[in-house]
Short mmCIF file of N, CA, C and O in Angstrom, two decimals:
data_model
loop_
_atom_site.label_atom_id
_atom_site.label_comp_id
_atom_site.label_asym_id
_atom_site.label_seq_id
_atom_site.Cartn_x
_atom_site.Cartn_y
_atom_site.Cartn_z
N UNK A 783 -12.90 -11.05 9.08
CA UNK A 783 -11.96 -11.75 8.18
C UNK A 783 -12.41 -11.08 6.62
O UNK A 783 -13.29 -11.31 6.56
N UNK A 784 -11.35 -10.35 6.55
CA UNK A 784 -11.42 -9.83 5.00
C UNK A 784 -11.83 -10.98 3.65
O UNK A 784 -10.98 -12.16 3.51
N UNK A 785 -13.07 -11.24 3.68
CA UNK A 785 -13.32 -11.52 2.97
C UNK A 785 -14.35 -11.58 0.70
O UNK A 785 -14.92 -12.00 0.41
N UNK A 786 -14.08 -9.78 1.20
CA UNK A 786 -13.62 -9.17 -0.28
C UNK A 786 -13.49 -9.03 -0.80
O UNK A 786 -12.55 -9.93 -0.92
N UNK A 787 -13.50 -8.33 -2.58
CA UNK A 787 -12.59 -8.64 -3.44
C UNK A 787 -11.25 -8.11 -3.19
O UNK A 787 -9.43 -7.52 -3.06
N UNK A 788 -11.10 -6.51 -2.45
CA UNK A 788 -10.16 -6.25 -1.41
C UNK A 788 -9.93 -6.53 -0.56
O UNK A 788 -9.92 -6.20 1.04
N UNK A 789 -8.85 -7.65 -0.84
CA UNK A 789 -7.89 -8.09 0.43
C UNK A 789 -6.06 -8.80 0.74
O UNK A 789 -5.84 -8.04 -0.63
N UNK A 790 -5.80 -8.53 2.00
CA UNK A 790 -4.01 -8.10 1.12
C UNK A 790 -2.94 -9.32 0.34
O UNK A 790 -3.73 -10.47 0.94
N UNK A 791 -1.97 -8.79 -0.05
CA UNK A 791 -1.61 -9.22 -0.77
C UNK A 791 0.16 -9.39 0.07
O UNK A 791 0.29 -8.15 0.62
N UNK A 792 0.37 -10.49 0.80
CA UNK A 792 1.46 -10.05 2.51
C UNK A 792 2.85 -10.27 0.76
O UNK A 792 2.63 -11.42 -0.75
N UNK A 793 3.94 -9.57 0.67
CA UNK A 793 4.34 -8.58 2.86
C UNK A 793 3.73 -7.51 2.24
O UNK A 793 4.88 -6.79 3.36
N UNK A 794 3.18 -6.82 1.34
CA UNK A 794 3.68 -5.13 0.91
C UNK A 794 2.51 -5.14 1.33
O UNK A 794 2.54 -3.49 1.44
N UNK A 795 1.05 -5.60 2.17
CA UNK A 795 0.48 -4.81 2.31
C UNK A 795 0.34 -4.38 1.49
O UNK A 795 -1.20 -2.94 1.54
N UNK A 796 -0.54 -4.96 0.15
CA UNK A 796 -1.85 -3.69 -0.49
C UNK A 796 -2.80 -4.75 -0.69
O UNK A 796 -2.54 -5.53 -1.35
N UNK A 797 -3.55 -3.83 -1.40
CA UNK A 797 -5.07 -4.82 -2.42
C UNK A 797 -4.86 -5.16 -3.21
O UNK A 797 -4.35 -4.88 -4.42
N UNK A 798 -5.55 -6.43 -2.69
CA UNK A 798 -5.47 -7.65 -4.77
C UNK A 798 -6.17 -7.64 -5.76
O UNK A 798 -5.97 -7.21 -6.64
N UNK A 799 -6.88 -6.55 -5.02
CA UNK A 799 -7.77 -5.61 -6.45
C UNK A 799 -7.70 -4.01 -6.45
O UNK A 799 -7.01 -4.09 -7.92
N UNK A 800 -6.72 -3.20 -5.54
CA UNK A 800 -6.65 -2.03 -5.85
C UNK A 800 -5.14 -1.98 -6.37
O UNK A 800 -4.66 -0.42 -7.02
N UNK A 801 -4.71 -1.89 -5.79
CA UNK A 801 -3.00 -1.83 -5.35
C UNK A 801 -3.26 -0.68 -4.55
O UNK A 801 -1.68 -0.94 -4.39
N UNK A 802 -3.86 -0.09 -3.85
CA UNK A 802 -3.39 0.18 -3.22
C UNK A 802 -3.20 0.27 -1.15
O UNK A 802 -2.77 -1.53 -1.34
N UNK A 803 -1.78 0.65 -0.87
CA UNK A 803 -2.19 0.00 0.79
C UNK A 803 -3.04 -0.66 1.29
O UNK A 803 -4.76 -0.33 1.61
N UNK A 804 -3.54 -1.71 2.03
CA UNK A 804 -4.23 -2.60 2.40
C UNK A 804 -4.34 -2.42 4.10
O UNK A 804 -2.93 -2.05 4.73
N UNK A 805 -6.31 -1.80 5.01
CA UNK A 805 -6.86 -2.02 4.30
C UNK A 805 -7.51 -0.38 3.74
O UNK A 805 -6.98 0.19 3.58
N UNK A 806 -7.74 -0.37 1.78
CA UNK A 806 -7.74 0.54 1.00
C UNK A 806 -8.95 0.98 1.57
O UNK A 806 -9.54 -0.06 2.76
N UNK A 807 -9.26 2.72 0.88
CA UNK A 807 -10.86 2.29 1.56
C UNK A 807 -12.18 1.29 1.20
O UNK A 807 -13.10 1.12 2.25
N UNK A 808 -12.13 0.79 -0.45
CA UNK A 808 -12.69 0.01 -0.61
C UNK A 808 -12.24 -1.60 0.58
O UNK A 808 -14.22 -2.01 1.23
N UNK A 809 -11.74 -1.71 1.18
CA UNK A 809 -12.14 -2.86 2.42
C UNK A 809 -12.16 -2.57 3.61
O UNK A 809 -13.08 -3.11 4.23
N UNK A 810 -12.54 -0.84 3.89
CA UNK A 810 -12.95 -0.27 5.42
C UNK A 810 -14.06 -0.93 5.49
O UNK A 810 -14.47 -1.27 6.27
N UNK A 811 -14.94 -0.74 4.28
CA UNK A 811 -16.09 -0.29 3.76
C UNK A 811 -16.25 -2.29 3.58
O UNK A 811 -17.45 -1.98 4.83
N UNK A 812 -15.65 -2.75 2.69
CA UNK A 812 -16.55 -3.91 3.62
C UNK A 812 -16.24 -4.49 4.59
O UNK A 812 -16.90 -5.67 5.11
N UNK A 813 -15.08 -4.24 5.52
CA UNK A 813 -15.12 -5.11 7.11
C UNK A 813 -16.66 -3.88 7.06
O UNK A 813 -16.47 -5.17 8.44
N UNK A 814 -15.57 -2.58 7.39
CA UNK A 814 -17.24 -2.36 8.46
C UNK A 814 -18.08 -3.05 8.40
O UNK A 814 -19.50 -3.48 9.35
N UNK A 815 -18.91 -3.82 7.15
CA UNK A 815 -20.30 -3.68 6.69
C UNK A 815 -20.33 -5.84 7.00
O UNK A 815 -21.50 -6.61 7.52
N UNK A 816 -19.23 -6.03 7.08
CA UNK A 816 -18.64 -7.75 7.57
C UNK A 816 -19.19 -7.54 8.84
O UNK A 816 -20.39 -9.45 9.56
N UNK A 817 -18.70 -6.94 9.64
CA UNK A 817 -18.54 -6.68 11.85
C UNK A 817 -20.14 -5.71 11.87
O UNK A 817 -19.77 -6.59 12.83
N UNK A 818 -20.61 -5.07 11.39
CA UNK A 818 -21.11 -4.50 11.14
C UNK A 818 -21.50 -3.71 12.24
O UNK A 818 -21.20 -3.40 13.04
N UNK A 819 -22.63 -3.67 13.41
CA UNK A 819 -21.89 -4.00 15.21
C UNK A 819 -21.32 -3.86 16.41
O UNK A 819 -21.13 -3.04 17.53
N UNK A 820 -20.37 -4.82 14.97
CA UNK A 820 -19.57 -6.09 16.59
C UNK A 820 -17.35 -4.36 16.11
O UNK A 820 -17.40 -5.55 15.45
N UNK A 821 -18.27 -3.18 16.27
CA UNK A 821 -16.54 -2.77 16.25
C UNK A 821 -16.09 -2.57 17.46
O UNK A 821 -14.30 -3.85 16.40
N UNK A 822 -16.33 -3.66 17.75
CA UNK A 822 -15.03 -4.37 19.60
C UNK A 822 -14.51 -5.95 18.28
O UNK A 822 -13.26 -5.86 18.39
N UNK A 823 -15.15 -6.06 17.64
CA UNK A 823 -14.61 -7.39 16.80
C UNK A 823 -13.54 -7.52 16.11
O UNK A 823 -12.66 -8.21 15.37
N UNK A 824 -14.59 -6.61 15.09
CA UNK A 824 -13.47 -5.69 14.29
C UNK A 824 -12.03 -5.11 14.02
O UNK A 824 -10.82 -5.45 13.27
N UNK A 825 -12.23 -3.77 15.44
CA UNK A 825 -10.70 -3.53 15.80
C UNK A 825 -9.38 -4.96 16.49
O UNK A 825 -8.71 -4.88 15.90
N UNK A 826 -10.38 -6.06 17.71
CA UNK A 826 -8.97 -7.05 17.41
C UNK A 826 -8.85 -8.03 16.33
O UNK A 826 -8.03 -8.41 16.19
N UNK A 827 -10.11 -8.32 14.78
CA UNK A 827 -9.48 -8.52 13.78
C UNK A 827 -8.50 -8.21 13.16
O UNK A 827 -6.88 -8.09 12.45
N UNK A 828 -8.58 -6.40 13.11
CA UNK A 828 -7.81 -5.45 12.85
C UNK A 828 -5.99 -5.39 13.79
O UNK A 828 -5.14 -4.74 13.02
N UNK A 829 -6.02 -5.16 15.09
CA UNK A 829 -4.99 -5.52 15.78
C UNK A 829 -4.22 -7.53 15.54
O UNK A 829 -2.67 -6.83 15.53
N UNK A 830 -5.07 -7.76 14.96
CA UNK A 830 -4.02 -9.83 14.26
C UNK A 830 -3.48 -8.69 13.21
O UNK A 830 -2.87 -9.41 13.12
N UNK A 831 -3.80 -7.81 12.11
CA UNK A 831 -3.42 -8.09 11.73
C UNK A 831 -1.98 -7.10 11.27
O UNK A 831 -1.18 -7.15 10.41
N UNK A 832 -2.25 -6.54 12.33
CA UNK A 832 -1.02 -5.51 12.68
C UNK A 832 -0.04 -6.43 12.93
O UNK A 832 0.56 -6.08 12.94
N UNK A 833 -0.30 -7.17 14.17
CA UNK A 833 0.28 -8.06 14.33
C UNK A 833 1.60 -7.72 13.49
O UNK A 833 2.77 -8.39 12.92
N UNK A 834 0.99 -9.24 12.69
CA UNK A 834 1.34 -9.89 11.19
C UNK A 834 1.92 -8.56 10.31
O UNK A 834 3.42 -9.03 10.07
N UNK A 835 1.19 -7.48 10.02
CA UNK A 835 2.07 -6.32 9.41
C UNK A 835 3.20 -6.15 10.13
O UNK A 835 4.19 -5.31 9.17
N UNK A 836 3.21 -6.33 11.16
CA UNK A 836 4.44 -5.46 12.11
C UNK A 836 5.68 -5.90 11.33
O UNK A 836 7.10 -5.15 11.25
N UNK A 837 5.61 -7.31 11.97
CA UNK A 837 7.36 -8.34 11.76
C UNK A 837 7.96 -7.62 9.70
O UNK A 837 8.00 -7.86 9.59
N UNK A 838 6.82 -7.44 8.87
CA UNK A 838 6.40 -7.32 6.60
C UNK A 838 6.88 -5.26 6.65
O UNK A 838 7.77 -6.28 5.82
N UNK A 839 6.52 -4.93 7.72
CA UNK A 839 6.03 -3.52 7.01
C UNK A 839 7.53 -2.70 7.88
O UNK A 839 6.95 -2.46 8.48
N UNK A 840 8.70 -3.27 8.16
CA UNK A 840 9.40 -2.81 9.12
C UNK A 840 9.69 -0.79 8.48
O UNK A 840 9.96 -0.43 9.97
N UNK A 841 9.86 -0.35 8.09
CA UNK A 841 9.43 1.32 7.65
C UNK A 841 9.25 1.57 8.23
O UNK A 841 9.30 2.99 8.10
N UNK A 842 7.07 0.88 8.73
CA UNK A 842 6.04 2.10 9.56
C UNK A 842 6.85 1.89 10.55
O UNK A 842 6.88 0.89 10.65
N UNK A 843 6.37 2.90 11.13
CA UNK A 843 5.93 3.41 12.60
C UNK A 843 4.60 2.72 13.71
O UNK A 843 3.59 2.57 12.30
N UNK A 844 5.24 3.02 14.11
CA UNK A 844 3.52 2.61 15.47
C UNK A 844 2.93 3.18 14.66
O UNK A 844 1.74 2.47 14.99
N UNK A 845 2.78 4.32 14.12
CA UNK A 845 1.81 5.63 14.36
C UNK A 845 1.39 4.95 12.93
O UNK A 845 -0.46 5.35 13.23
N UNK A 846 2.39 4.73 12.39
CA UNK A 846 1.48 4.96 11.48
C UNK A 846 0.70 3.53 10.97
O UNK A 846 -0.45 3.66 10.13
N UNK A 847 1.61 2.85 11.34
CA UNK A 847 0.72 1.30 11.52
C UNK A 847 -0.96 1.53 12.32
O UNK A 847 -1.62 0.87 11.24
N UNK A 848 -1.35 1.76 13.09
CA UNK A 848 -2.36 2.95 14.44
C UNK A 848 -3.29 3.04 13.27
O UNK A 848 -4.14 2.67 13.16
N UNK A 849 -2.89 3.81 12.99
CA UNK A 849 -3.10 5.39 11.94
C UNK A 849 -4.10 4.25 10.95
O UNK A 849 -5.46 3.95 10.32
N UNK A 850 -3.15 2.98 10.76
CA UNK A 850 -3.68 2.81 8.45
C UNK A 850 -4.13 1.37 9.55
O UNK A 850 -5.05 0.59 8.35
N UNK A 851 -4.09 0.44 10.09
CA UNK A 851 -5.32 -0.76 10.75
C UNK A 851 -6.05 -0.31 11.69
O UNK A 851 -6.99 -1.32 11.79
N UNK A 852 -5.30 0.03 12.97
CA UNK A 852 -7.47 0.59 13.93
C UNK A 852 -7.72 1.96 14.31
O UNK A 852 -8.92 1.43 14.15
N UNK A 853 -6.53 2.54 13.72
CA UNK A 853 -8.28 4.56 14.47
C UNK A 853 -9.61 4.69 13.67
O UNK A 853 -9.78 4.22 13.84
N UNK A 854 -9.21 4.21 12.30
CA UNK A 854 -9.83 4.04 11.78
C UNK A 854 -10.64 2.97 11.54
O UNK A 854 -12.80 3.25 10.98
N UNK A 855 -10.93 2.31 12.79
CA UNK A 855 -12.34 0.50 12.89
C UNK A 855 -13.12 1.94 14.02
O UNK A 855 -14.00 0.80 14.79
N UNK A 856 -13.33 3.01 14.77
CA UNK A 856 -13.74 3.14 16.37
C UNK A 856 -14.53 4.48 15.61
O UNK A 856 -14.04 4.81 14.52
N UNK A 857 -16.04 3.41 16.15
CA UNK A 857 -17.04 5.24 15.69
C UNK A 857 -17.03 6.50 15.94
O UNK A 857 -16.48 6.47 15.84
#
Protein backbone atom coordinates (compact mmCIF):
# COMPACT_ATOMS: atom_id res chain seq x y z
CA UNK A 1 0.00 0.00 0.00
CA UNK A 2 1.36 3.44 -0.88
CA UNK A 3 2.20 4.96 2.48
CA UNK A 4 5.03 7.34 1.60
CA UNK A 5 4.78 10.95 0.52
CA UNK A 6 4.36 10.08 -3.14
CA UNK A 7 0.74 8.92 -3.12
CA UNK A 8 -1.84 9.10 -5.92
CA UNK A 9 -4.30 11.94 -6.32
CA UNK A 10 -7.43 10.64 -7.98
CA UNK A 11 -9.05 10.82 -10.46
CA UNK A 12 -6.05 12.26 -12.35
CA UNK A 13 -3.65 9.67 -10.90
CA UNK A 14 -0.90 12.21 -10.38
CA UNK A 15 1.57 12.23 -7.50
CA UNK A 16 0.54 14.28 -4.46
CA UNK A 17 4.14 15.42 -3.97
CA UNK A 18 5.73 15.96 -7.38
CA UNK A 19 2.70 16.16 -9.68
CA UNK A 20 3.99 13.56 -12.14
CA UNK A 21 1.98 10.58 -13.29
CA UNK A 22 1.59 8.13 -10.40
CA UNK A 23 3.42 5.94 -9.69
CA UNK A 24 6.28 8.39 -10.18
CA UNK A 25 9.88 7.21 -9.83
CA UNK A 26 9.91 8.07 -6.12
CA UNK A 27 6.65 6.19 -5.52
CA UNK A 28 8.08 3.17 -7.33
CA UNK A 29 11.18 3.29 -5.14
CA UNK A 30 9.05 3.59 -1.99
CA UNK A 31 6.82 0.71 -3.04
CA UNK A 32 9.78 -1.52 -3.90
CA UNK A 33 11.31 -0.79 -0.51
CA UNK A 34 8.01 -1.40 1.28
CA UNK A 35 7.33 -4.73 -0.46
CA UNK A 36 10.96 -5.87 -0.50
CA UNK A 37 11.29 -9.41 -1.82
CA UNK A 38 7.52 -9.81 -2.03
CA UNK A 39 7.37 -8.68 -5.66
CA UNK A 40 4.28 -10.77 -6.40
CA UNK A 41 2.41 -8.92 -3.65
CA UNK A 42 3.60 -5.63 -5.14
CA UNK A 43 2.33 -6.69 -8.56
CA UNK A 44 -1.04 -7.67 -7.08
CA UNK A 45 -1.31 -4.30 -5.30
CA UNK A 46 -0.42 -2.45 -8.49
CA UNK A 47 -2.88 -4.55 -10.53
CA UNK A 48 -5.57 -3.45 -8.09
CA UNK A 49 -4.53 0.17 -8.58
CA UNK A 50 -4.58 -0.34 -12.34
CA UNK A 51 -8.16 -1.59 -12.06
CA UNK A 52 -9.18 1.58 -10.23
CA UNK A 53 -7.24 3.81 -12.63
CA UNK A 54 -8.66 2.16 -15.75
CA UNK A 55 -12.09 3.54 -14.94
CA UNK A 56 -10.72 7.04 -14.41
CA UNK A 57 -7.98 7.28 -17.04
CA UNK A 58 -10.26 6.45 -19.93
CA UNK A 59 -7.98 8.00 -22.58
CA UNK A 60 -5.12 5.63 -21.68
CA UNK A 61 -4.67 2.44 -23.66
CA UNK A 62 -4.36 -0.97 -22.06
CA UNK A 63 -0.67 -1.02 -22.99
CA UNK A 64 -0.07 2.40 -21.43
CA UNK A 65 -1.76 1.33 -18.21
CA UNK A 66 0.21 -1.92 -18.11
CA UNK A 67 3.51 -0.11 -18.60
CA UNK A 68 2.64 2.51 -16.00
CA UNK A 69 1.27 0.25 -13.28
CA UNK A 70 2.61 -3.29 -13.77
CA UNK A 71 5.64 -3.66 -16.06
CA UNK A 72 8.10 -2.04 -13.65
CA UNK A 73 7.15 -4.42 -10.80
CA UNK A 74 8.95 -7.32 -12.47
CA UNK A 75 12.47 -7.94 -11.20
